[in-house]
């Protein structure tokens, strides 16, 4: 019991809770101090074996509009030991006869979620990848294709559409059953298929070097000032006619900026973080070299230092 002030008794008295009615009652005079209060404790009761780590409860997952039953179907689990095993086994047979039409879809969503978690992607990207996979799966063109590559491609496209681009190499690093080439082919297949279905081109979002820059800089432990300078340099580089991929430009800019600081980053470290070959970074650097004075912020480096870097 707890103590609370009772206006009738005009002092602190012990109170009791009527959980069925949600009332708080004075134990001495019977005055209802609070009516229809909300119980904020756990809604469920647990009947599981206390020695088990599994703790089933009556609260399920959220509604999923991509599933036929909204993801609210009931699965009969099999208990261990006792007469309950016979009952659950019998019910389990009936359950297995009525196969869940969303079984494959649920497994695909779990795989997408696992890959997204390993890449540190947000829920909106997971949901977009699920939507893309559902659209393709509804048309049943996936038979005989590499499922891992299809799921990875859906995640890649979702990242592009949500303006949180990841490279194919990054996506490939969290997939065990597909190569970079297979993911690329799956991406082209999905885009082509959805464009035919929609009757229009599929919006993929434009990739910019800045989309990768902050993540790479963070992984390299660069200072805030260096990150800001690299971001400005990347934006200015877009005005130039440099025939290099955005990720190569990002890697080259990072190399240039770090060479102008006391904390110089080895080319090998930049290559590992960006997953761009050292030779590609060197070639991109050569392409940018004639324009260093134009792209490097004047507040970050002196003109003499920039000239020394170019030489």
XYZ file of C-alpha atoms in Angstrom:
311
model
C 0.000 0.000 0.000
C 0.935 3.630 -0.470
C 0.075 6.820 1.386
C -1.811 9.694 -0.206
C -3.614 12.803 1.043
C -7.352 12.300 1.562
C -9.444 15.520 1.416
C -12.168 13.997 3.600
C -9.830 12.665 6.288
C -7.666 15.795 5.833
C -4.437 13.854 6.284
C -2.243 11.211 4.688
C -3.920 7.811 4.668
C -3.196 4.433 3.178
C -4.736 3.881 -0.246
C -5.730 0.751 -2.120
C -5.994 0.155 -5.882
C -9.030 -1.409 -7.484
C -7.392 -2.703 -10.657
C -10.642 -3.941 -12.196
C -12.215 -0.474 -12.038
C -9.038 1.590 -12.190
C -9.912 3.404 -8.963
C -7.642 4.664 -6.174
C -9.513 4.456 -2.840
C -8.833 5.774 0.666
C -8.593 2.743 2.982
C -10.145 4.612 5.938
C -13.168 6.535 4.597
C -13.625 4.807 1.215
C -13.405 8.013 -0.810
C -12.401 7.445 -4.457
C -9.337 9.651 -4.879
C -8.795 8.862 -8.572
C -11.141 7.116 -10.987
C -10.418 5.167 -14.181
C -6.657 5.542 -13.906
C -4.438 3.912 -16.527
C -2.284 0.986 -15.441
C 1.117 1.579 -17.043
C 2.573 -1.772 -15.981
C 3.037 -4.764 -18.333
C -0.181 -5.771 -20.084
C 0.664 -9.469 -20.239
C 1.115 -12.331 -17.833
C 3.916 -14.819 -18.352
C 3.278 -18.546 -18.048
C 6.595 -19.752 -19.472
C 9.044 -22.025 -17.694
C 11.105 -19.793 -15.413
C 14.275 -21.695 -16.296
C 13.848 -20.886 -19.974
C 15.224 -17.768 -21.653
C 12.137 -17.610 -23.875
C 9.496 -15.281 -22.484
C 6.357 -15.390 -24.641
C 3.789 -12.659 -24.173
C 0.521 -11.549 -25.691
C 1.933 -8.463 -27.411
C 2.675 -8.999 -31.094
C 4.521 -7.028 -33.740
C 3.179 -3.985 -35.613
C 0.789 -4.229 -38.548
C 2.605 -4.847 -41.849
C 0.481 -3.737 -44.840
C 2.756 -5.670 -47.228
C 1.572 -9.013 -45.820
C -1.780 -10.602 -46.649
C -2.794 -10.926 -42.981
C -1.040 -7.750 -41.898
C 1.573 -9.840 -40.111
C -0.891 -10.654 -37.342
C -1.255 -14.398 -37.958
C -0.864 -16.859 -35.079
C 1.811 -19.559 -35.034
C 1.452 -22.542 -32.697
C 4.772 -23.258 -31.022
C 5.771 -26.704 -29.780
C 6.415 -27.030 -26.065
C 8.891 -29.503 -24.604
C 7.762 -32.350 -22.346
C 4.472 -33.203 -20.684
C 1.041 -33.703 -22.174
C 1.183 -30.295 -23.849
C 3.592 -31.701 -26.434
C 0.915 -34.033 -27.822
C -1.602 -31.187 -28.040
C 0.733 -28.713 -29.686
C 2.025 -31.410 -32.028
C -1.516 -32.216 -33.150
C -2.373 -28.553 -33.663
C 0.967 -28.042 -35.396
C 0.026 -30.646 -38.018
C -3.149 -28.754 -38.850
C -1.179 -25.533 -38.977
C 1.387 -26.983 -41.386
C -1.385 -28.129 -43.725
C -2.519 -24.548 -44.218
C 0.740 -23.055 -45.466
C 1.261 -19.358 -44.785
C 1.143 -17.585 -48.183
C 3.490 -14.909 -46.820
C 6.112 -17.330 -45.516
C 8.661 -16.565 -48.242
C 7.887 -12.858 -48.049
C 8.464 -12.785 -44.287
C 11.788 -14.553 -44.697
C 12.826 -12.071 -47.383
C 11.930 -9.124 -45.137
C 13.991 -10.642 -42.313
C 16.994 -10.981 -44.635
C 16.648 -7.357 -45.795
C 16.385 -6.194 -42.193
C 19.512 -8.148 -41.213
C 21.531 -6.635 -44.077
C 20.263 -3.132 -43.276
C 21.178 -3.507 -39.608
C 24.722 -4.544 -40.493
C 25.051 -1.422 -42.639
C 23.475 0.805 -39.985
C 20.562 1.830 -42.199
C 17.397 3.432 -40.859
C 13.902 1.932 -40.842
C 12.657 4.029 -43.772
C 15.243 2.389 -46.034
C 14.257 -1.089 -44.815
C 10.603 -0.324 -45.522
C 11.397 1.007 -48.996
C 13.460 -2.108 -49.798
C 10.566 -4.299 -48.608
C 8.155 -2.409 -50.862
C 10.443 -2.822 -53.874
C 10.814 -6.563 -53.246
C 7.046 -6.987 -52.785
C 6.342 -5.269 -56.128
C 8.764 -7.557 -57.930
C 7.683 -10.681 -56.077
C 4.003 -10.068 -56.880
C 4.772 -10.489 -60.583
C 6.449 -13.875 -59.912
C 9.482 -13.323 -62.198
C 12.051 -14.414 -59.595
C 12.064 -18.150 -60.184
C 15.577 -19.428 -60.869
C 17.244 -16.149 -59.887
C 19.739 -15.600 -57.071
C 17.539 -14.617 -54.134
C 20.417 -13.072 -52.161
C 21.325 -10.882 -55.129
C 17.700 -9.769 -55.555
C 17.373 -8.804 -51.883
C 20.699 -6.954 -51.925
C 19.675 -5.104 -55.093
C 16.387 -4.036 -53.478
C 18.364 -2.597 -50.562
C 20.762 -0.817 -52.929
C 17.874 0.767 -54.855
C 16.154 1.794 -51.606
C 19.334 3.547 -50.439
C 19.511 5.437 -53.719
C 15.865 6.484 -53.559
C 16.176 7.650 -49.938
C 19.314 9.681 -50.795
C 21.442 7.547 -48.460
C 23.561 5.953 -51.154
C 25.711 2.912 -50.446
C 28.144 1.444 -52.948
C 27.548 -1.985 -54.442
C 30.731 -3.103 -52.674
C 29.292 -2.021 -49.315
C 26.076 -3.890 -50.013
C 28.052 -6.919 -51.180
C 30.035 -6.954 -47.920
C 26.928 -7.938 -45.934
C 25.707 -10.586 -48.399
C 27.085 -14.117 -48.344
C 25.416 -15.636 -51.406
C 25.950 -13.035 -54.127
C 28.846 -11.337 -55.877
C 29.137 -7.682 -56.855
C 28.417 -8.580 -60.475
C 25.308 -10.615 -59.541
C 23.959 -7.744 -57.438
C 24.540 -5.348 -60.330
C 22.664 -7.630 -62.717
C 19.825 -8.052 -60.221
C 19.579 -4.278 -59.866
C 19.275 -3.821 -63.622
C 16.654 -6.584 -63.775
C 14.536 -5.035 -60.993
C 14.703 -1.531 -62.441
C 13.770 -2.767 -65.923
C 10.911 -4.897 -64.571
C 9.417 -2.102 -62.453
C 9.723 0.422 -65.279
C 7.714 -1.901 -67.522
C 5.100 -2.327 -64.773
C 4.813 1.411 -64.049
C 5.081 2.450 -67.691
C 7.638 5.106 -66.848
C 11.277 5.465 -65.850
C 12.117 4.566 -62.254
C 13.436 7.376 -60.065
C 16.758 6.269 -58.584
C 18.152 9.502 -57.243
C 21.416 11.111 -58.364
C 24.610 10.009 -56.631
C 26.985 12.751 -55.493
C 30.436 12.385 -53.988
C 29.143 14.186 -50.887
C 26.743 11.268 -50.252
C 29.731 9.121 -49.277
C 32.096 11.756 -47.944
C 30.981 12.260 -44.332
C 30.776 8.531 -43.668
C 34.260 7.946 -45.049
C 35.694 10.914 -43.138
C 34.149 9.663 -39.922
C 35.608 6.187 -40.401
C 39.045 7.742 -40.982
C 38.801 9.837 -37.821
C 39.222 13.183 -39.581
C 38.726 16.440 -37.704
C 35.594 18.540 -38.131
C 37.598 21.239 -39.898
C 39.033 18.734 -42.388
C 35.582 17.246 -43.013
C 34.143 20.708 -43.699
C 36.980 21.490 -46.123
C 36.546 18.147 -47.910
C 32.812 18.766 -48.250
C 33.391 22.180 -49.834
C 36.026 20.750 -52.156
C 33.691 17.977 -53.304
C 30.900 20.436 -54.033
C 33.233 22.640 -56.091
C 34.563 19.594 -57.966
C 31.066 18.966 -59.345
C 31.441 22.145 -61.410
C 34.439 20.596 -63.189
C 34.367 18.151 -66.087
C 36.030 15.260 -64.265
C 35.149 11.891 -65.797
C 35.324 9.895 -62.579
C 32.747 8.143 -60.416
C 31.474 10.073 -57.362
C 33.075 7.606 -54.955
C 36.466 7.985 -56.699
C 36.181 11.767 -56.452
C 35.310 11.492 -52.757
C 38.330 9.259 -52.085
C 40.685 11.571 -54.004
C 39.404 14.688 -52.207
C 39.896 13.009 -48.843
C 43.477 12.187 -49.811
C 44.118 15.787 -50.939
C 42.669 17.366 -47.792
C 44.484 15.058 -45.380
C 47.811 15.814 -47.083
C 47.301 19.461 -46.113
C 46.901 18.617 -42.418
C 49.230 17.391 -39.700
C 47.227 14.148 -39.558
C 48.062 12.786 -42.997
C 46.191 9.621 -43.959
C 48.073 6.899 -45.874
C 46.672 6.112 -49.304
C 46.254 2.503 -48.198
C 43.962 3.474 -45.292
C 41.802 5.638 -47.552
C 41.573 2.775 -50.042
C 40.426 0.344 -47.344
C 37.730 2.670 -45.977
C 36.383 3.828 -49.348
C 36.898 0.438 -51.054
C 38.434 2.279 -53.996
C 41.668 0.881 -55.450
C 44.827 2.875 -54.694
C 45.516 3.218 -58.432
C 42.048 4.678 -59.011
C 42.551 7.210 -56.209
C 45.912 8.248 -57.709
C 44.398 8.707 -61.166
C 41.484 10.734 -59.760
C 43.996 12.853 -57.842
C 45.895 13.545 -61.078
C 42.652 14.646 -62.752
C 41.932 17.043 -59.885
C 45.497 18.368 -59.539
C 45.166 21.213 -62.096
C 42.134 22.507 -60.191
C 43.407 22.322 -56.577
C 43.477 26.089 -56.078
C 39.886 26.240 -57.301
C 38.390 23.470 -55.152
C 40.360 23.721 -51.882
C 38.854 26.377 -49.562
C 41.160 29.364 -49.062
C 40.438 29.388 -45.317
C 41.734 25.824 -44.982
C 45.140 26.001 -46.704
C 47.577 28.656 -47.866
C 48.198 29.115 -51.567
C 51.845 28.134 -51.094
C 50.874 24.832 -49.437
C 48.482 24.058 -52.276
C 51.206 24.724 -54.852
C 53.600 22.454 -52.963
C 50.975 19.731 -52.954
C 50.492 20.094 -56.708
C 54.212 19.870 -57.334
